[in-house]
Amino acid sequence: MAKVKLNLLNIFQLRINKKFIEYEGKTIGDVISQFLSENGDKLDAELLNKNKQKFHSHVLILLNGRNIKYLKSYKTSLKEGDDLYLSYALAGG
């Protein structure tokens, strides 16, 4: 298992009151599952999918700066020292 840093941005940082949390896991899904089991009750329902085990599609998850949608999503393997980022997609003008 790889030790990784989950960086919390915007709404996630405000709800959890932390800038980052360290986790161990083999895949992004492992880390997200741990995060949601510990903190899911602190998040708005709109951020989660129907079964509350994954994030809604408008939540941005980055692995070392790359959107996981262009990798293997939640099945993407992790390496020691990887950086994950959780953010909410914002738009404006």
JSON list of C-alpha atoms in Angstrom, two decimals:
[
{"chain": "A", "resi": 1, "resn": "MET", "atom": "CA", "xyz": [0.00, 0.00, 0.00]},
{"chain": "A", "resi": 2, "resn": "ALA", "atom": "CA", "xyz": [1.14, 3.50, -0.83]},
{"chain": "A", "resi": 3, "resn": "LYS", "atom": "CA", "xyz": [1.05, 6.39, 1.60]},
{"chain": "A", "resi": 4, "resn": "VAL", "atom": "CA", "xyz": [-0.51, 9.39, -0.18]},
{"chain": "A", "resi": 5, "resn": "LYS", "atom": "CA", "xyz": [-1.61, 12.91, 0.66]},
{"chain": "A", "resi": 6, "resn": "LEU", "atom": "CA", "xyz": [-5.24, 13.89, 0.02]},
{"chain": "A", "resi": 7, "resn": "ASN", "atom": "CA", "xyz": [-5.29, 17.69, -0.38]},
{"chain": "A", "resi": 8, "resn": "LEU", "atom": "CA", "xyz": [-8.64, 19.30, 0.37]},
{"chain": "A", "resi": 9, "resn": "LEU", "atom": "CA", "xyz": [-9.57, 22.42, -1.60]},
{"chain": "A", "resi": 10, "resn": "ASN", "atom": "CA", "xyz": [-12.45, 24.92, -1.39]},
{"chain": "A", "resi": 11, "resn": "ILE", "atom": "CA", "xyz": [-15.67, 23.36, 0.04]},
{"chain": "A", "resi": 12, "resn": "PHE", "atom": "CA", "xyz": [-13.83, 20.24, 1.25]},
{"chain": "A", "resi": 13, "resn": "GLN", "atom": "CA", "xyz": [-11.35, 22.27, 3.29]},
{"chain": "A", "resi": 14, "resn": "LEU", "atom": "CA", "xyz": [-14.18, 24.34, 4.76]},
{"chain": "A", "resi": 15, "resn": "ARG", "atom": "CA", "xyz": [-16.29, 21.31, 5.77]},
{"chain": "A", "resi": 16, "resn": "ILE", "atom": "CA", "xyz": [-13.46, 19.13, 7.12]},
{"chain": "A", "resi": 17, "resn": "ASN", "atom": "CA", "xyz": [-11.35, 21.96, 8.62]},
{"chain": "A", "resi": 18, "resn": "LYS", "atom": "CA", "xyz": [-8.11, 20.46, 7.32]},
{"chain": "A", "resi": 19, "resn": "LYS", "atom": "CA", "xyz": [-5.87, 21.27, 4.36]},
{"chain": "A", "resi": 20, "resn": "PHE", "atom": "CA", "xyz": [-4.87, 17.64, 3.83]},
{"chain": "A", "resi": 21, "resn": "ILE", "atom": "CA", "xyz": [-5.16, 14.11, 5.24]},
{"chain": "A", "resi": 22, "resn": "GLU", "atom": "CA", "xyz": [-2.71, 11.26, 4.71]},
{"chain": "A", "resi": 23, "resn": "TYR", "atom": "CA", "xyz": [-4.00, 7.81, 3.79]},
{"chain": "A", "resi": 24, "resn": "GLU", "atom": "CA", "xyz": [-2.67, 4.45, 2.70]},
{"chain": "A", "resi": 25, "resn": "GLY", "atom": "CA", "xyz": [-4.22, 2.61, -0.23]},
{"chain": "A", "resi": 26, "resn": "LYS", "atom": "CA", "xyz": [-3.61, 0.69, -3.43]},
{"chain": "A", "resi": 27, "resn": "THR", "atom": "CA", "xyz": [-6.05, 2.69, -5.57]},
{"chain": "A", "resi": 28, "resn": "ILE", "atom": "CA", "xyz": [-7.77, 6.06, -5.60]},
{"chain": "A", "resi": 29, "resn": "GLY", "atom": "CA", "xyz": [-10.98, 4.21, -4.70]},
{"chain": "A", "resi": 30, "resn": "ASP", "atom": "CA", "xyz": [-9.35, 2.90, -1.51]},
{"chain": "A", "resi": 31, "resn": "VAL", "atom": "CA", "xyz": [-8.43, 6.42, -0.41]},
{"chain": "A", "resi": 32, "resn": "ILE", "atom": "CA", "xyz": [-11.80, 7.93, -1.33]},
{"chain": "A", "resi": 33, "resn": "SER", "atom": "CA", "xyz": [-13.62, 5.13, 0.54]},
{"chain": "A", "resi": 34, "resn": "GLN", "atom": "CA", "xyz": [-11.58, 5.83, 3.68]},
{"chain": "A", "resi": 35, "resn": "PHE", "atom": "CA", "xyz": [-12.18, 9.57, 3.36]},
{"chain": "A", "resi": 36, "resn": "LEU", "atom": "CA", "xyz": [-15.94, 9.16, 2.91]},
{"chain": "A", "resi": 37, "resn": "SER", "atom": "CA", "xyz": [-16.29, 6.67, 5.77]},
{"chain": "A", "resi": 38, "resn": "GLU", "atom": "CA", "xyz": [-14.54, 9.16, 8.10]},
{"chain": "A", "resi": 39, "resn": "ASN", "atom": "CA", "xyz": [-15.99, 12.41, 6.75]},
{"chain": "A", "resi": 40, "resn": "GLY", "atom": "CA", "xyz": [-19.03, 11.69, 4.57]},
{"chain": "A", "resi": 41, "resn": "ASP", "atom": "CA", "xyz": [-21.42, 12.98, 7.24]},
{"chain": "A", "resi": 42, "resn": "LYS", "atom": "CA", "xyz": [-19.72, 16.41, 7.10]},
{"chain": "A", "resi": 43, "resn": "LEU", "atom": "CA", "xyz": [-20.30, 16.83, 3.36]},
{"chain": "A", "resi": 44, "resn": "ASP", "atom": "CA", "xyz": [-23.32, 18.17, 1.50]},
{"chain": "A", "resi": 45, "resn": "ALA", "atom": "CA", "xyz": [-25.43, 15.46, -0.14]},
{"chain": "A", "resi": 46, "resn": "GLU", "atom": "CA", "xyz": [-24.99, 17.18, -3.54]},
{"chain": "A", "resi": 47, "resn": "LEU", "atom": "CA", "xyz": [-21.29, 16.23, -3.50]},
{"chain": "A", "resi": 48, "resn": "LEU", "atom": "CA", "xyz": [-22.01, 12.49, -3.38]},
{"chain": "A", "resi": 49, "resn": "ASN", "atom": "CA", "xyz": [-23.58, 10.03, -5.80]},
{"chain": "A", "resi": 50, "resn": "LYS", "atom": "CA", "xyz": [-26.84, 8.23, -4.97]},
{"chain": "A", "resi": 51, "resn": "ASN", "atom": "CA", "xyz": [-25.27, 5.44, -2.90]},
{"chain": "A", "resi": 52, "resn": "LYS", "atom": "CA", "xyz": [-22.96, 7.94, -1.12]},
{"chain": "A", "resi": 53, "resn": "GLN", "atom": "CA", "xyz": [-19.89, 5.79, -1.82]},
{"chain": "A", "resi": 54, "resn": "LYS", "atom": "CA", "xyz": [-18.36, 7.98, -4.53]},
{"chain": "A", "resi": 55, "resn": "PHE", "atom": "CA", "xyz": [-18.38, 11.63, -5.46]},
{"chain": "A", "resi": 56, "resn": "HIS", "atom": "CA", "xyz": [-20.82, 13.22, -7.89]},
{"chain": "A", "resi": 57, "resn": "SER", "atom": "CA", "xyz": [-19.35, 13.81, -11.37]},
{"chain": "A", "resi": 58, "resn": "HIS", "atom": "CA", "xyz": [-18.90, 17.56, -10.77]},
{"chain": "A", "resi": 59, "resn": "VAL", "atom": "CA", "xyz": [-16.34, 16.88, -8.01]},
{"chain": "A", "resi": 60, "resn": "LEU", "atom": "CA", "xyz": [-12.85, 17.18, -9.43]},
{"chain": "A", "resi": 61, "resn": "ILE", "atom": "CA", "xyz": [-10.30, 14.58, -8.32]},
{"chain": "A", "resi": 62, "resn": "LEU", "atom": "CA", "xyz": [-6.72, 15.09, -9.44]},
{"chain": "A", "resi": 63, "resn": "LEU", "atom": "CA", "xyz": [-3.78, 12.71, -9.10]},
{"chain": "A", "resi": 64, "resn": "ASN", "atom": "CA", "xyz": [-0.50, 14.61, -9.28]},
{"chain": "A", "resi": 65, "resn": "GLY", "atom": "CA", "xyz": [-2.30, 17.34, -11.25]},
{"chain": "A", "resi": 66, "resn": "ARG", "atom": "CA", "xyz": [-4.09, 15.01, -13.70]},
{"chain": "A", "resi": 67, "resn": "ASN", "atom": "CA", "xyz": [-7.85, 14.54, -13.75]},
{"chain": "A", "resi": 68, "resn": "ILE", "atom": "CA", "xyz": [-8.61, 10.91, -12.83]},
{"chain": "A", "resi": 69, "resn": "LYS", "atom": "CA", "xyz": [-11.34, 10.83, -15.51]},
{"chain": "A", "resi": 70, "resn": "TYR", "atom": "CA", "xyz": [-8.49, 10.58, -18.03]},
{"chain": "A", "resi": 71, "resn": "LEU", "atom": "CA", "xyz": [-6.75, 7.83, -16.08]},
{"chain": "A", "resi": 72, "resn": "LYS", "atom": "CA", "xyz": [-8.53, 4.75, -14.71]},
{"chain": "A", "resi": 73, "resn": "SER", "atom": "CA", "xyz": [-10.82, 6.78, -12.45]},
{"chain": "A", "resi": 74, "resn": "TYR", "atom": "CA", "xyz": [-11.26, 5.19, -9.01]},
{"chain": "A", "resi": 75, "resn": "LYS", "atom": "CA", "xyz": [-9.29, 2.10, -10.14]},
{"chain": "A", "resi": 76, "resn": "THR", "atom": "CA", "xyz": [-6.10, 4.11, -10.76]},
{"chain": "A", "resi": 77, "resn": "SER", "atom": "CA", "xyz": [-3.15, 2.61, -8.88]},
{"chain": "A", "resi": 78, "resn": "LEU", "atom": "CA", "xyz": [-1.26, 4.75, -6.39]},
{"chain": "A", "resi": 79, "resn": "LYS", "atom": "CA", "xyz": [2.46, 5.07, -5.71]},
{"chain": "A", "resi": 80, "resn": "GLU", "atom": "CA", "xyz": [4.20, 6.14, -2.52]},
{"chain": "A", "resi": 81, "resn": "GLY", "atom": "CA", "xyz": [4.16, 9.93, -2.19]},
{"chain": "A", "resi": 82, "resn": "ASP", "atom": "CA", "xyz": [1.38, 10.59, -4.73]},
{"chain": "A", "resi": 83, "resn": "ASP", "atom": "CA", "xyz": [-0.69, 13.75, -4.24]},
{"chain": "A", "resi": 84, "resn": "LEU", "atom": "CA", "xyz": [-4.47, 13.63, -4.61]},
{"chain": "A", "resi": 85, "resn": "TYR", "atom": "CA", "xyz": [-6.58, 16.79, -4.76]},
{"chain": "A", "resi": 86, "resn": "LEU", "atom": "CA", "xyz": [-10.32, 17.10, -4.08]},
{"chain": "A", "resi": 87, "resn": "SER", "atom": "CA", "xyz": [-12.06, 20.17, -5.45]},
{"chain": "A", "resi": 88, "resn": "TYR", "atom": "CA", "xyz": [-15.51, 21.29, -6.48]},
{"chain": "A", "resi": 89, "resn": "ALA", "atom": "CA", "xyz": [-15.88, 22.49, -10.07]},
{"chain": "A", "resi": 90, "resn": "LEU", "atom": "CA", "xyz": [-16.42, 26.25, -10.03]},
{"chain": "A", "resi": 91, "resn": "ALA", "atom": "CA", "xyz": [-17.55, 28.49, -12.85]},
{"chain": "A", "resi": 92, "resn": "GLY", "atom": "CA", "xyz": [-18.23, 32.13, -13.18]},
{"chain": "A", "resi": 93, "resn": "GLY", "atom": "CA", "xyz": [-17.72, 35.15, -15.24]}
]
